[in-house]
XYZ file of C-alpha atoms in Angstrom:
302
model
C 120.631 157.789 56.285
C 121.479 155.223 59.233
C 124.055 156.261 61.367
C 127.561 154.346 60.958
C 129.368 152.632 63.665
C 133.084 151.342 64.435
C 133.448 147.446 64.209
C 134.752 148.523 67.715
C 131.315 149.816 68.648
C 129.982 146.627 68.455
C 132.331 144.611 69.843
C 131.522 146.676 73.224
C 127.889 146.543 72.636
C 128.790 142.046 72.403
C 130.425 142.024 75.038
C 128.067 144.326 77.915
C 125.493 142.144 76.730
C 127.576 139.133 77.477
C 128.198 139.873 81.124
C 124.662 140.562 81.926
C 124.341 136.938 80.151
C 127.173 134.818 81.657
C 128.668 138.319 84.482
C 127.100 135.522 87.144
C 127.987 131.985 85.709
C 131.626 132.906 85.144
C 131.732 134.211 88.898
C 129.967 131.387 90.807
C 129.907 128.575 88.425
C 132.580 126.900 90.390
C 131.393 127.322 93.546
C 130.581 123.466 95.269
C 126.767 123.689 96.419
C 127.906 122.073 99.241
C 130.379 125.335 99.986
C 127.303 127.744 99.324
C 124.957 125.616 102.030
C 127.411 125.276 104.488
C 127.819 129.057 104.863
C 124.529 129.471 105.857
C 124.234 130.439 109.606
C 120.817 129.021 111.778
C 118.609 131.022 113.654
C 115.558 130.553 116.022
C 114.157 133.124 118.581
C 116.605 134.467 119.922
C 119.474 132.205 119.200
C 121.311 132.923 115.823
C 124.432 132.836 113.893
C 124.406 128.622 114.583
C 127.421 127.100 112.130
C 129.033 123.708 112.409
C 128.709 120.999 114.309
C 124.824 121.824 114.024
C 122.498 121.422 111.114
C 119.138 121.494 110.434
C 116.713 124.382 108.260
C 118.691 126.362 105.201
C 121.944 124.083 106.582
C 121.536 120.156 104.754
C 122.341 117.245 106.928
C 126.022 117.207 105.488
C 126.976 120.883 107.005
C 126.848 119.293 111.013
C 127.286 116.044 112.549
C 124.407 113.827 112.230
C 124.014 114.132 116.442
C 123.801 117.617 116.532
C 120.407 118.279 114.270
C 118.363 121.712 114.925
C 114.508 122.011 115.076
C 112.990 125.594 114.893
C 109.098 124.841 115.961
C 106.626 127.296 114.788
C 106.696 128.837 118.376
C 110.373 129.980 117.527
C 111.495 127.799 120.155
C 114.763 125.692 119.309
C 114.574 122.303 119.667
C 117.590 119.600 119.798
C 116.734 115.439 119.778
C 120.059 113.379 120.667
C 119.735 109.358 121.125
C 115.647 109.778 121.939
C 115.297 112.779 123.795
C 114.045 115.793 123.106
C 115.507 119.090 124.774
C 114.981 122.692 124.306
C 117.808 124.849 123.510
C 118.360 127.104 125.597
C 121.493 128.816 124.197
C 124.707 127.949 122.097
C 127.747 129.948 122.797
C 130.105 129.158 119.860
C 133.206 130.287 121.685
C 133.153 127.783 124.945
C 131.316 125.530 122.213
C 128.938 125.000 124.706
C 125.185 123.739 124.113
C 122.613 124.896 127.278
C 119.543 122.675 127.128
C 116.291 121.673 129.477
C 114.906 118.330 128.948
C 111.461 119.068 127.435
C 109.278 115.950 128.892
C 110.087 117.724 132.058
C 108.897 121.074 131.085
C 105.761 120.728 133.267
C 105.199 117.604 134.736
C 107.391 115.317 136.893
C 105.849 111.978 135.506
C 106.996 111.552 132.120
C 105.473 109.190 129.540
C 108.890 107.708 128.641
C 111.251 107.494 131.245
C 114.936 107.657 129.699
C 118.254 108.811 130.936
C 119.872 112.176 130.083
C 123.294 109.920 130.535
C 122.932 108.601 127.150
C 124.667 110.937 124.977
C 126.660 110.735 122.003
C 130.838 110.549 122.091
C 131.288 114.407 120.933
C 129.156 115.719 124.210
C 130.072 115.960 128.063
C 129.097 117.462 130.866
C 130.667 120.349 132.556
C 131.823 120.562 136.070
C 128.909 122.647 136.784
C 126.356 119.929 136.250
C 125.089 117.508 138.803
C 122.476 114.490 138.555
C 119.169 114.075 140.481
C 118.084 110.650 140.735
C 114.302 109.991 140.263
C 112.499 106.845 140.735
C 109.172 105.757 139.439
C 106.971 102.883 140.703
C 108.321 103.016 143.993
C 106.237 101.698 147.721
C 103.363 103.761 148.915
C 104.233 103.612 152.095
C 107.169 102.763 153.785
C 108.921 106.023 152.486
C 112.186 107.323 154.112
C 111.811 110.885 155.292
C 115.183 112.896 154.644
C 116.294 116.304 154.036
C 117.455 116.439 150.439
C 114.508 113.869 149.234
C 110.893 114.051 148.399
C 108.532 111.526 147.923
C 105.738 112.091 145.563
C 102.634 110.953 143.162
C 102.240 110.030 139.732
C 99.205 108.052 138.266
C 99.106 104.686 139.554
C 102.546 104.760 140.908
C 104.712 106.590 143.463
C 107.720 108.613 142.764
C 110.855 109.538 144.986
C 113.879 111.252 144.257
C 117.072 112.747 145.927
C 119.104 114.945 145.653
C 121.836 112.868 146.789
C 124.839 110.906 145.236
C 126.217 109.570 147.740
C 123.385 108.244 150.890
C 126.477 107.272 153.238
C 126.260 110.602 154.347
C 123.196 109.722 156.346
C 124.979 107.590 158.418
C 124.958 103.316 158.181
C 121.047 102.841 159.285
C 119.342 105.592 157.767
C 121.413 104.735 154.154
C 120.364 100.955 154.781
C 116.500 101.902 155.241
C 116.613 104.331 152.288
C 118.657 101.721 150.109
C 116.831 99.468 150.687
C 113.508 101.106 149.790
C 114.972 102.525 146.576
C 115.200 99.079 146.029
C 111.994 98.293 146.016
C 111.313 100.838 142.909
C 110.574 99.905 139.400
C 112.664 102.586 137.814
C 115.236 105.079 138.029
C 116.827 107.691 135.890
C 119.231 110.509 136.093
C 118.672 113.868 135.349
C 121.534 116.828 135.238
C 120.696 120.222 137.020
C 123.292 123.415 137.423
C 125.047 123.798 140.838
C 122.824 126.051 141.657
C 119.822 124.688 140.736
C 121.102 121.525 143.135
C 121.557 123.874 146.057
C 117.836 124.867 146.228
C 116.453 121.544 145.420
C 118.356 120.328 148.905
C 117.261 123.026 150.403
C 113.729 123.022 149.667
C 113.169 119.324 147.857
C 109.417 119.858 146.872
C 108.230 118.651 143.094
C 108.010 122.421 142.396
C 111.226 123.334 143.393
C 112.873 119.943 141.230
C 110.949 121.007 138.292
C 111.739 124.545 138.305
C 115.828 123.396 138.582
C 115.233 120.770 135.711
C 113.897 123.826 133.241
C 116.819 125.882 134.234
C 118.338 123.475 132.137
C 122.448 122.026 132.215
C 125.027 122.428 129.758
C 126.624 120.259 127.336
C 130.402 121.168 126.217
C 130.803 119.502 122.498
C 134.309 118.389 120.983
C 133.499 117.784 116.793
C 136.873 117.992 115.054
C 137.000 121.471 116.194
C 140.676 121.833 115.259
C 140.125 120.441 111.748
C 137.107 122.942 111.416
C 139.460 126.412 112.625
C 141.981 124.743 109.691
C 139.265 124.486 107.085
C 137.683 128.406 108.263
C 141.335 129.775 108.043
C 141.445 128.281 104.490
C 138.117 129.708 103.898
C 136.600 126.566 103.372
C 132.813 125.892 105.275
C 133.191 123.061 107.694
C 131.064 119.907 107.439
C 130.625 116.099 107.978
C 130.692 113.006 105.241
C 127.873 110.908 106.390
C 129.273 108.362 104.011
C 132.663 108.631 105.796
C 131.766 109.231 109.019
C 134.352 111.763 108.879
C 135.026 115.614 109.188
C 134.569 117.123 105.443
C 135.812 121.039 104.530
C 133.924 122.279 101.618
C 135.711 124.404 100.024
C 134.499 126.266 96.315
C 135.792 124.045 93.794
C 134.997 120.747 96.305
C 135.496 119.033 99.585
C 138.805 118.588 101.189
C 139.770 116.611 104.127
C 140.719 120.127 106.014
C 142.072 122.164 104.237
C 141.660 124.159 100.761
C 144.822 124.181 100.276
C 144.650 120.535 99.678
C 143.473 118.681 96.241
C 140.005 117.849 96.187
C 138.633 114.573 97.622
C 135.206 114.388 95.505
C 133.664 115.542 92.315
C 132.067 118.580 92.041
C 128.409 119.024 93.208
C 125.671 118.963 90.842
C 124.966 122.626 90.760
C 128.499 123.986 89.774
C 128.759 120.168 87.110
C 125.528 121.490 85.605
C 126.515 125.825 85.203
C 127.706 126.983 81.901
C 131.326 127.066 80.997
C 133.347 129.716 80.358
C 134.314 128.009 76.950
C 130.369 128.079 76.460
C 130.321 132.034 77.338
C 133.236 132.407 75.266
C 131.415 131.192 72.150
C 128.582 132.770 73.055
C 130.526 136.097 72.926
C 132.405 135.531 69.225
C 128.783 133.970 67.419
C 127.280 137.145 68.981
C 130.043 139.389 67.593
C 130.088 137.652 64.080
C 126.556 137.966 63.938
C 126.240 142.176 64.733
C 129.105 142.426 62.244
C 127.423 140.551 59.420
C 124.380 142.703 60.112
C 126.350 145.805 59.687
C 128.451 145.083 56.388
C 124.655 144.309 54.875
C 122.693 147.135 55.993
């Protein structure tokens, strides 16, 4: 004798099996895969919970400006390239929105390959008032060399280096700043590289190569300004801040799309392709009734 059950019965049996089914689709199906990246957080070593402006790893290209890219190397050290140059982080503090780097063709030899200047940086960085340049200069005379506190001459292969520690060499007084002018002259090249106050301090006071390079890996810091008050609109609206490339333009990405900044707004795009190609709820709906018709028929016959 088989055991008789309620129509009821197997409406609740239809419809536990339908959330273990579509329980996850009707929940998230929505949800922008743009809004799921974005919310992912970067870490390296010891540097972690990395959001906006930066991307780079589980965060696509579209969750930071396209400046601003991370590189974890397999050494766990975090790596940053902006307009040609290479620097290792060194730390990001979210709240002063402040980026600490050391120029990493510096890391252990004064002579780089490439010589390019830290000064070209992109719109959204600046310097602090902590951060002061050194002047270097490549292919400079042999001989002929001023000798002056706060400067150092020294070699590289086939060409002589010299740098100072100096901004401004009217402090030398009219001759000495005419000699030394006039030899800096006389050099090939010349770039500028930031070091902290402090850093500066001992250079001057002891300007040997050693001394310069161990300043130059204490690194400088970089303050960043990326639509930062559009971003605290678009986190307060619990939207996951972003950049259009195709804009050129801050983007909030918010479940159901991106806004401008805001998810309070109407959307500005399509859906992504992950929550276009989820089932519907009308889908999980029919799902549910064929399923219920079917244990129903199955009863009245047995």
């Amino acid at each position: 004798m088989q055991p008789r059950f309620f129509p009821a019965m197997y409406w609740f049996i239809t419809f536990i099996t339908m959330i273990f089914i579509c329980g996850s689709t009707l929940v998230f199906a929505n949800d922008d895969e743009r809004y799921v990246n974005c919310g992912n957080l970067f870490e390296c070593g010891d540097i972690k919970d990395v959001g906006y402006p930066f991307s780079g790893s589980d965060r696509p290209d579209y969750c930071g400006h396209p400046e601003l890219k991370l590189d974890c190397t397999s050494d766990q050290d975090l790596e940053i390239t902006i307009r040609k140059l290479t620097y290792k982080v060194l730390e990001i503090n979210n709240q002063s929105r402040t980026l600490s780097v050391a120029r990493k063709d510096y890391a252990e030899n004064i002579c780089p390959t490439l010589l390019l200047n830290t000064t070209w940086i992109p719109n959204l960085l600046s310097y602090t008032s902590d951060d002061h340049n050194i002047t270097i200069y490549y292919g400079c005379p042999a001989q002929g060399a001023p000798t002056l506190a706060n400067s150092s001459q020294f070699p590289c292969t086939a060409m002589t280096g010299y740098f100072t520690a100096v901004s401004d060499l009217s402090v030398f007084g009219s001759f000495t700043s005419n000699l030394i002018i006039s030899y800096l002259a006389s050099c090939n090249d010349r770039i500028e590289v930031p070091v902290r106050d402090s850093a500066l301090q001992k250079i001057s006071s002891t300007p040997t190569v050693t001394q310069l390079l161990a300043g130059l890996k204490e690194g400088f810091d970089f303050v960043w300004s990326a639509d930062d008050s559009l971003c605290e609109e678009c986190k307060s609206s619990d939207g996951k801040c972003g950049y259009n490339q195709t804009t050129a333009a801050f983007s909030c990405y918010c479940k159901d799309g991106p806004r401008e900044s805001s998810c309070q707004q109407s959307p500005t795009a399509t859906p992504s392709p992950t929550a276009a190609k989820s089932p519907s709820m009308s889908s999980c709906l029919l799902l549910f009734f064929s399923a219920g018709v079917t244990l129903e028929v199955n009863r009245k016959t047995a």
